[in-house]
PDB file of C-alpha atoms in Angstrom:
ATOM      1  CA  MET A   1      -4.288   2.689 -15.727  1.00 87.00           C
ATOM      2  CA  ARG A   2      -1.144   5.583 -16.266  1.00 94.00           C
ATOM      3  CA  VAL A   3       1.662   4.907 -13.650  1.00 96.00           C
ATOM      4  CA  LEU A   4       4.979   7.687 -12.881  1.00 97.00           C
ATOM      5  CA  VAL A   5       7.837   5.614 -11.682  1.00 96.00           C
ATOM      6  CA  VAL A   6       9.787   8.127  -9.433  1.00 95.00           C
ATOM      7  CA  ASP A   7      13.457   7.000  -8.451  1.00 92.00           C
ATOM      8  CA  ASP A   8      17.305   8.056  -8.204  1.00 89.00           C
ATOM      9  CA  GLU A   9      18.393   4.670  -9.268  1.00 91.00           C
ATOM     10  CA  GLU A  10      17.526   4.121 -12.744  1.00 92.00           C
ATOM     11  CA  LEU A  11      18.512   0.487 -12.780  1.00 93.00           C
ATOM     12  CA  VAL A  12      15.522   0.482 -10.449  1.00 92.00           C
ATOM     13  CA  ARG A  13      13.146   2.571 -12.759  1.00 93.00           C
ATOM     14  CA  ALA A  14      13.674   0.045 -15.966  1.00 94.00           C
ATOM     15  CA  ALA A  15      13.626  -3.050 -13.381  1.00 94.00           C
ATOM     16  CA  LEU A  16       9.962  -1.435 -12.256  1.00 94.00           C
ATOM     17  CA  ARG A  17       9.135  -0.552 -15.511  1.00 94.00           C
ATOM     18  CA  SER A  18       9.708  -4.408 -17.178  1.00 94.00           C
ATOM     19  CA  VAL A  19       7.830  -5.812 -14.393  1.00 93.00           C
ATOM     20  CA  LEU A  20       4.403  -3.141 -14.444  1.00 94.00           C
ATOM     21  CA  GLY A  21       4.747  -3.630 -18.197  1.00 92.00           C
ATOM     22  CA  HIS A  22       3.426  -7.444 -18.543  1.00 90.00           C
ATOM     23  CA  ASP A  23       0.116  -6.055 -17.407  1.00 89.00           C
ATOM     24  CA  GLU A  24      -1.757  -4.524 -20.534  1.00 89.00           C
ATOM     25  CA  ARG A  25      -4.284  -2.634 -17.376  1.00 88.00           C
ATOM     26  CA  LEU A  26      -1.177  -0.009 -16.468  1.00 92.00           C
ATOM     27  CA  HIS A  27       0.492   1.982 -18.744  1.00 94.00           C
ATOM     28  CA  VAL A  28       4.022   3.632 -17.546  1.00 96.00           C
ATOM     29  CA  VAL A  29       3.758   6.760 -18.738  1.00 96.00           C
ATOM     30  CA  GLY A  30       7.241   7.533 -17.548  1.00 96.00           C
ATOM     31  CA  ASP A  31      10.245   7.700 -15.302  1.00 96.00           C
ATOM     32  CA  CYS A  32      12.382  10.181 -13.229  1.00 94.00           C
ATOM     33  CA  ASP A  33      13.989  10.579 -10.094  1.00 91.00           C
ATOM     34  CA  GLY A  34      13.078  13.165  -7.220  1.00 88.00           C
ATOM     35  CA  PRO A  35      13.994  16.264  -8.424  1.00 89.00           C
ATOM     36  CA  ALA A  36      11.758  15.618 -11.833  1.00 92.00           C
ATOM     37  CA  ALA A  37       8.576  14.461  -9.757  1.00 93.00           C
ATOM     38  CA  VAL A  38       6.561  17.769  -9.675  1.00 93.00           C
ATOM     39  CA  ASP A  39       7.029  18.488 -12.977  1.00 95.00           C
ATOM     40  CA  ALA A  40       6.450  15.450 -14.523  1.00 96.00           C
ATOM     41  CA  THR A  41       3.404  14.682 -12.597  1.00 96.00           C
ATOM     42  CA  ARG A  42       1.862  18.126 -13.850  1.00 95.00           C
ATOM     43  CA  ALA A  43       2.811  17.124 -17.899  1.00 96.00           C
ATOM     44  CA  LEU A  44       2.220  13.191 -17.386  1.00 96.00           C
ATOM     45  CA  ALA A  45      -0.824  13.394 -15.654  1.00 95.00           C
ATOM     46  CA  PRO A  46      -0.530   9.895 -13.827  1.00 95.00           C
ATOM     47  CA  ASP A  47      -3.114   8.264 -11.590  1.00 92.00           C
ATOM     48  CA  LEU A  48      -0.467   6.675  -9.500  1.00 94.00           C
ATOM     49  CA  VAL A  49       3.059   7.959  -8.771  1.00 95.00           C
ATOM     50  CA  LEU A  50       5.177   5.266  -7.092  1.00 96.00           C
ATOM     51  CA  LEU A  51       7.343   7.317  -5.045  1.00 94.00           C
ATOM     52  CA  ASP A  52      11.485   6.007  -3.422  1.00 91.00           C
ATOM     53  CA  VAL A  53      10.998   6.576   0.239  1.00 85.00           C
ATOM     54  CA  ASP A  54      14.372   8.620   0.237  1.00 76.00           C
ATOM     55  CA  MET A  55      16.631   9.754  -2.741  1.00 76.00           C
ATOM     56  CA  PRO A  56      19.764  11.385  -3.036  1.00 69.00           C
ATOM     57  CA  GLY A  57      18.365  15.877  -2.955  1.00 61.00           C
ATOM     58  CA  ALA A  58      14.864  14.989  -2.596  1.00 57.00           C
ATOM     59  CA  HIS A  59      13.166  13.345   0.526  1.00 72.00           C
ATOM     60  CA  GLY A  60      10.794  11.504  -0.792  1.00 75.00           C
ATOM     61  CA  ILE A  61       8.320  11.531   2.326  1.00 80.00           C
ATOM     62  CA  GLY A  62       9.398  15.077   3.606  1.00 78.00           C
ATOM     63  CA  VAL A  63       9.575  17.061   0.225  1.00 84.00           C
ATOM     64  CA  VAL A  64       8.374  15.057  -3.323  1.00 88.00           C
ATOM     65  CA  LEU A  65       5.239  13.285  -1.351  1.00 89.00           C
ATOM     66  CA  PRO A  66       3.800  16.892   0.518  1.00 89.00           C
ATOM     67  CA  ALA A  67       3.971  18.916  -2.686  1.00 91.00           C
ATOM     68  CA  LEU A  68       2.474  15.790  -5.236  1.00 92.00           C
ATOM     69  CA  ARG A  69      -0.365  16.165  -2.765  1.00 88.00           C
ATOM     70  CA  ALA A  70      -0.313  20.224  -3.088  1.00 90.00           C
ATOM     71  CA  LEU A  71      -1.287  20.009  -6.913  1.00 92.00           C
ATOM     72  CA  PRO A  72      -4.497  21.022  -8.103  1.00 90.00           C
ATOM     73  CA  ALA A  73      -5.117  17.515  -9.139  1.00 88.00           C
ATOM     74  CA  PRO A  74      -2.967  15.165  -6.964  1.00 91.00           C
ATOM     75  CA  PRO A  75      -2.750  11.879  -8.028  1.00 92.00           C
ATOM     76  CA  ALA A  76      -2.621   8.450  -5.474  1.00 90.00           C
ATOM     77  CA  VAL A  77       0.766   7.734  -4.203  1.00 92.00           C
ATOM     78  CA  ALA A  78       2.636   4.621  -3.185  1.00 91.00           C
ATOM     79  CA  MET A  79       5.997   4.917  -1.464  1.00 88.00           C
ATOM     80  CA  LEU A  80       8.443   2.799  -2.152  1.00 89.00           C
ATOM     81  CA  THR A  81      11.075   1.387   0.031  1.00 83.00           C
ATOM     82  CA  ALA A  82      13.586  -2.003   0.040  1.00 78.00           C
ATOM     83  CA  LEU A  83      13.041  -1.763   4.278  1.00 69.00           C
ATOM     84  CA  ASP A  84       9.918  -2.328   5.701  1.00 58.00           C
ATOM     85  CA  THR A  85      10.000   0.686   8.143  1.00 61.00           C
ATOM     86  CA  ALA A  86       7.304   1.498  11.071  1.00 63.00           C
ATOM     87  CA  ASP A  87       8.518   4.743  11.339  1.00 66.00           C
ATOM     88  CA  HIS A  88       8.100   5.233   7.482  1.00 72.00           C
ATOM     89  CA  LEU A  89       5.014   4.248   6.952  1.00 72.00           C
ATOM     90  CA  GLU A  90       3.237   6.081   9.559  1.00 71.00           C
ATOM     91  CA  GLN A  91       4.987   9.539   8.399  1.00 75.00           C
ATOM     92  CA  ALA A  92       3.718   8.350   4.784  1.00 76.00           C
ATOM     93  CA  LEU A  93      -0.177   7.884   5.625  1.00 74.00           C
ATOM     94  CA  ARG A  94       0.408  11.543   7.750  1.00 75.00           C
ATOM     95  CA  GLN A  95       1.402  12.684   4.069  1.00 77.00           C
ATOM     96  CA  GLY A  96      -1.193  11.709   2.425  1.00 81.00           C
ATOM     97  CA  ALA A  97       0.120   8.717   1.207  1.00 84.00           C
ATOM     98  CA  SER A  98      -2.254   5.661  -0.312  1.00 82.00           C
ATOM     99  CA  GLY A  99       0.086   3.250   0.314  1.00 81.00           C
ATOM    100  CA  PHE A 100       3.584   1.507   1.452  1.00 82.00           C
ATOM    101  CA  LEU A 101       5.361  -1.107  -1.098  1.00 86.00           C
ATOM    102  CA  LEU A 102       8.565  -2.839  -0.908  1.00 83.00           C
ATOM    103  CA  LYS A 103      10.746  -3.434  -3.437  1.00 83.00           C
ATOM    104  CA  THR A 104      11.263  -7.029  -2.527  1.00 80.00           C
ATOM    105  CA  MET A 105       7.802  -8.149  -3.440  1.00 80.00           C
ATOM    106  CA  GLU A 106       7.402 -11.318  -5.417  1.00 80.00           C
ATOM    107  CA  PRO A 107       6.771  -9.417  -9.328  1.00 86.00           C
ATOM    108  CA  ARG A 108       2.700 -10.814  -9.738  1.00 81.00           C
ATOM    109  CA  LEU A 109       1.549  -9.019  -6.411  1.00 80.00           C
ATOM    110  CA  PHE A 110       3.963  -6.496  -6.744  1.00 86.00           C
ATOM    111  CA  THR A 111       1.108  -5.675 -10.259  1.00 88.00           C
ATOM    112  CA  ASP A 112      -1.514  -6.079  -7.942  1.00 83.00           C
ATOM    113  CA  ALA A 113      -1.079  -4.125  -5.306  1.00 84.00           C
ATOM    114  CA  VAL A 114       0.003  -1.560  -8.138  1.00 88.00           C
ATOM    115  CA  ARG A 115      -3.370  -1.818 -10.031  1.00 84.00           C
ATOM    116  CA  LEU A 116      -5.304  -1.332  -6.589  1.00 79.00           C
ATOM    117  CA  LEU A 117      -3.440   1.170  -5.499  1.00 83.00           C
ATOM    118  CA  ALA A 118      -3.740   3.152  -9.125  1.00 82.00           C
ATOM    119  CA  ALA A 119      -7.890   2.367  -8.377  1.00 77.00           C
ATOM    120  CA  GLY A 120      -8.153   4.366  -6.313  1.00 75.00           C
ATOM    121  CA  GLY A 121      -7.736   1.777  -3.410  1.00 72.00           C
ATOM    122  CA  VAL A 122      -4.846   1.714  -0.602  1.00 72.00           C
ATOM    123  CA  VAL A 123      -2.194  -1.011   0.068  1.00 76.00           C
ATOM    124  CA  CYS A 124       0.145  -1.286   2.815  1.00 71.00           C
ATOM    125  CA  THR A 125       2.276  -4.838   2.514  1.00 69.00           C
ATOM    126  CA  PRO A 126       2.906  -6.743   5.798  1.00 52.00           C
ATOM    127  CA  PRO A 127       4.638  -7.856   7.767  1.00 50.00           C
ATOM    128  CA  GLY A 128       4.982  -3.838   9.478  1.00 49.00           C
ATOM    129  CA  SER A 129       1.982  -2.428   8.100  1.00 51.00           C
ATOM    130  CA  ALA A 130      -0.357  -4.677  10.800  1.00 49.00           C
ATOM    131  CA  ALA A 131       0.964  -3.326  13.422  1.00 49.00           C
ATOM    132  CA  VAL A 132       1.025   0.081  12.080  1.00 50.00           C
ATOM    133  CA  LEU A 133      -2.448  -0.315  11.102  1.00 49.00           C
ATOM    134  CA  ALA A 134      -3.210  -1.274  14.775  1.00 49.00           C
ATOM    135  CA  GLY A 135      -2.300   1.801  15.893  1.00 52.00           C
ATOM    136  CA  TRP A 136      -4.018   4.037  13.590  1.00 46.00           C
ATOM    137  CA  THR A 137      -6.759   2.613  14.617  1.00 43.00           C
ATOM    138  CA  ALA A 138      -5.723   2.975  18.132  1.00 46.00           C
ATOM    139  CA  ARG A 139      -5.902   6.554  17.480  1.00 45.00           C
ATOM    140  CA  THR A 140      -8.149   7.451  15.172  1.00 42.00           C
ATOM    141  CA  PRO A 141     -11.688   6.973  15.714  1.00 39.00           C
ATOM    142  CA  ALA A 142     -13.440   4.852  12.534  1.00 38.00           C
ATOM    143  CA  ALA A 143     -16.555   5.825  11.166  1.00 35.00           C
ATOM    144  CA  PRO A 144     -18.993   5.002  12.975  1.00 36.00           C
ATOM    145  CA  ALA A 145     -17.189   5.064  16.079  1.00 33.00           C
ATOM    146  CA  PRO A 146     -16.481   1.729  17.697  1.00 34.00           C
ATOM    147  CA  PRO A 147     -16.968   1.708  21.275  1.00 33.00           C
ATOM    148  CA  ALA A 148     -14.641   3.247  23.709  1.00 29.00           C
ATOM    149  CA  GLY A 149     -12.280   0.916  24.479  1.00 32.00           C
ATOM    150  CA  PRO A 150      -8.414  -0.800  22.609  1.00 41.00           C
ATOM    151  CA  GLY A 151      -8.417   0.059  18.886  1.00 59.00           C
ATOM    152  CA  LEU A 152     -10.153  -2.174  16.797  1.00 67.00           C
ATOM    153  CA  LEU A 153      -8.026  -4.238  15.235  1.00 74.00           C
ATOM    154  CA  ASP A 154      -6.354  -4.643  18.815  1.00 80.00           C
ATOM    155  CA  VAL A 155      -8.518  -8.086  18.887  1.00 86.00           C
ATOM    156  CA  LEU A 156      -6.845  -9.710  16.062  1.00 87.00           C
ATOM    157  CA  THR A 157      -3.267 -11.752  16.455  1.00 88.00           C
ATOM    158  CA  ASP A 158      -0.329 -10.355  14.708  1.00 82.00           C
ATOM    159  CA  ARG A 159      -0.613 -13.167  11.153  1.00 85.00           C
ATOM    160  CA  GLU A 160      -5.232 -12.371  11.520  1.00 88.00           C
ATOM    161  CA  ARG A 161      -3.765  -8.590  10.628  1.00 83.00           C
ATOM    162  CA  GLU A 162      -1.678  -9.769   8.660  1.00 81.00           C
ATOM    163  CA  VAL A 163      -4.519 -11.815   6.645  1.00 86.00           C
ATOM    164  CA  LEU A 164      -6.369  -8.537   6.391  1.00 84.00           C
ATOM    165  CA  THR A 165      -3.919  -5.984   5.176  1.00 78.00           C
ATOM    166  CA  LEU A 166      -3.779  -8.225   2.037  1.00 79.00           C
ATOM    167  CA  ILE A 167      -7.383  -9.011   2.106  1.00 81.00           C
ATOM    168  CA  ALA A 168      -7.159  -5.019   1.338  1.00 76.00           C
ATOM    169  CA  ALA A 169      -4.902  -4.863  -0.872  1.00 69.00           C
ATOM    170  CA  GLY A 170      -7.085  -6.810  -3.354  1.00 69.00           C
ATOM    171  CA  LEU A 171      -5.345 -10.431  -2.729  1.00 73.00           C
ATOM    172  CA  PRO A 172      -7.127 -13.946  -3.178  1.00 77.00           C
ATOM    173  CA  ASN A 173      -6.609 -16.697  -1.275  1.00 83.00           C
ATOM    174  CA  ALA A 174      -4.483 -18.965  -2.729  1.00 82.00           C
ATOM    175  CA  ASP A 175      -2.071 -16.106  -3.410  1.00 75.00           C
ATOM    176  CA  ILE A 176      -2.293 -14.628   0.521  1.00 80.00           C
ATOM    177  CA  ALA A 177      -1.080 -18.065   1.460  1.00 81.00           C
ATOM    178  CA  ALA A 178       2.058 -17.942  -1.071  1.00 75.00           C
ATOM    179  CA  CYS A 179       2.959 -14.253   0.362  1.00 72.00           C
ATOM    180  CA  LEU A 180       2.706 -15.676   3.809  1.00 77.00           C
ATOM    181  CA  GLY A 181       3.953 -18.739   3.701  1.00 79.00           C
ATOM    182  CA  MET A 182       0.753 -20.666   4.929  1.00 85.00           C
ATOM    183  CA  GLY A 183      -2.000 -23.162   3.784  1.00 88.00           C
ATOM    184  CA  VAL A 184      -5.054 -22.117   1.942  1.00 89.00           C
ATOM    185  CA  THR A 185      -7.036 -23.702   4.276  1.00 91.00           C
ATOM    186  CA  THR A 186      -5.277 -21.568   7.320  1.00 93.00           C
ATOM    187  CA  VAL A 187      -5.830 -18.969   5.489  1.00 91.00           C
ATOM    188  CA  LYS A 188     -10.345 -19.512   5.451  1.00 91.00           C
ATOM    189  CA  THR A 189      -9.551 -20.234   9.246  1.00 93.00           C
ATOM    190  CA  HIS A 190      -7.829 -16.519   9.655  1.00 93.00           C
ATOM    191  CA  ILE A 191     -10.826 -14.714   7.488  1.00 92.00           C
ATOM    192  CA  GLY A 192     -13.717 -16.703   9.089  1.00 91.00           C
ATOM    193  CA  ALA A 193     -12.026 -15.727  12.956  1.00 93.00           C
ATOM    194  CA  MET A 194     -11.591 -11.961  11.840  1.00 91.00           C
ATOM    195  CA  LYS A 195     -15.098 -11.726  10.580  1.00 89.00           C
ATOM    196  CA  ARG A 196     -16.607 -12.911  14.154  1.00 89.00           C
ATOM    197  CA  LYS A 197     -14.437 -11.004  15.908  1.00 89.00           C
ATOM    198  CA  LEU A 198     -14.858  -7.750  14.556  1.00 87.00           C
ATOM    199  CA  GLY A 199     -18.634  -8.645  13.558  1.00 86.00           C
ATOM    200  CA  VAL A 200     -18.507  -8.709   9.849  1.00 82.00           C
ATOM    201  CA  ASP A 201     -19.687 -10.886   7.145  1.00 79.00           C
ATOM    202  CA  SER A 202     -18.140 -10.487   4.117  1.00 78.00           C
ATOM    203  CA  ARG A 203     -14.573  -9.987   3.039  1.00 78.00           C
ATOM    204  CA  VAL A 204     -15.807  -6.517   1.401  1.00 72.00           C
ATOM    205  CA  ALA A 205     -16.174  -5.448   5.159  1.00 76.00           C
ATOM    206  CA  LEU A 206     -13.201  -6.938   6.379  1.00 82.00           C
ATOM    207  CA  ALA A 207     -11.568  -4.942   3.968  1.00 76.00           C
ATOM    208  CA  ALA A 208     -13.357  -2.025   4.166  1.00 72.00           C
ATOM    209  CA  THR A 209     -12.618  -1.934   7.712  1.00 74.00           C
ATOM    210  CA  VAL A 210      -9.028  -1.928   6.927  1.00 68.00           C
ATOM    211  CA  HIS A 211      -9.177   1.370   5.150  1.00 59.00           C
ATOM    212  CA  ARG A 212     -11.591   3.279   7.526  1.00 60.00           C
ATOM    213  CA  THR A 213      -8.744   2.530  10.120  1.00 56.00           C
ATOM    214  CA  ALA A 214      -5.884   3.288   7.835  1.00 48.00           C
ATOM    215  CA  ALA A 215      -7.248   6.861   7.046  1.00 44.00           C
ATOM    216  CA  PRO A 216      -5.065  10.159   8.830  1.00 44.00           C
TER     217      PRO A 216
END
């Protein structure tokens, strides 16, 4: 899986190269700053571009992201930020981003998320993503469309939405527990409650619910 890192800080780019280099399934084909992102993408043909949200001279969401998505064979794009900002997440989804990753994530979880994104998945890291995904659900009908009334995920608690987001990211129960600071048994309890509330019978169906409701 080919990854291009785009950030205005060389130190950040080097750190991400180092983190992702520990997974033999990921190959960082290059790194650059924002103004060089489109040309680098054309030349290197990455499966995934990790794009800083805001860079001097090249606004990640407002300028670089739409330019990348307009390419004839656009890669998946995940936004990188040090701040968990709901406004940024919603704007990124509108512009066609496949994910939104915090730079403060634990390295192994970050690598797991990047691998899923490069394979075509959708990953939005908590805690802010749960509320934003719920907002998208309230405005955007799923397929098949749910009955009229509150958004599909509105029946879930905030904590259940956080667990659901990490399930959609492909994380196992032990990693979800570590990420959210709870026990594995508690994670399983939340999963059982979500299955009942959403009327699904599998973990895969739970993840599919998030992917459907996250699409702009």
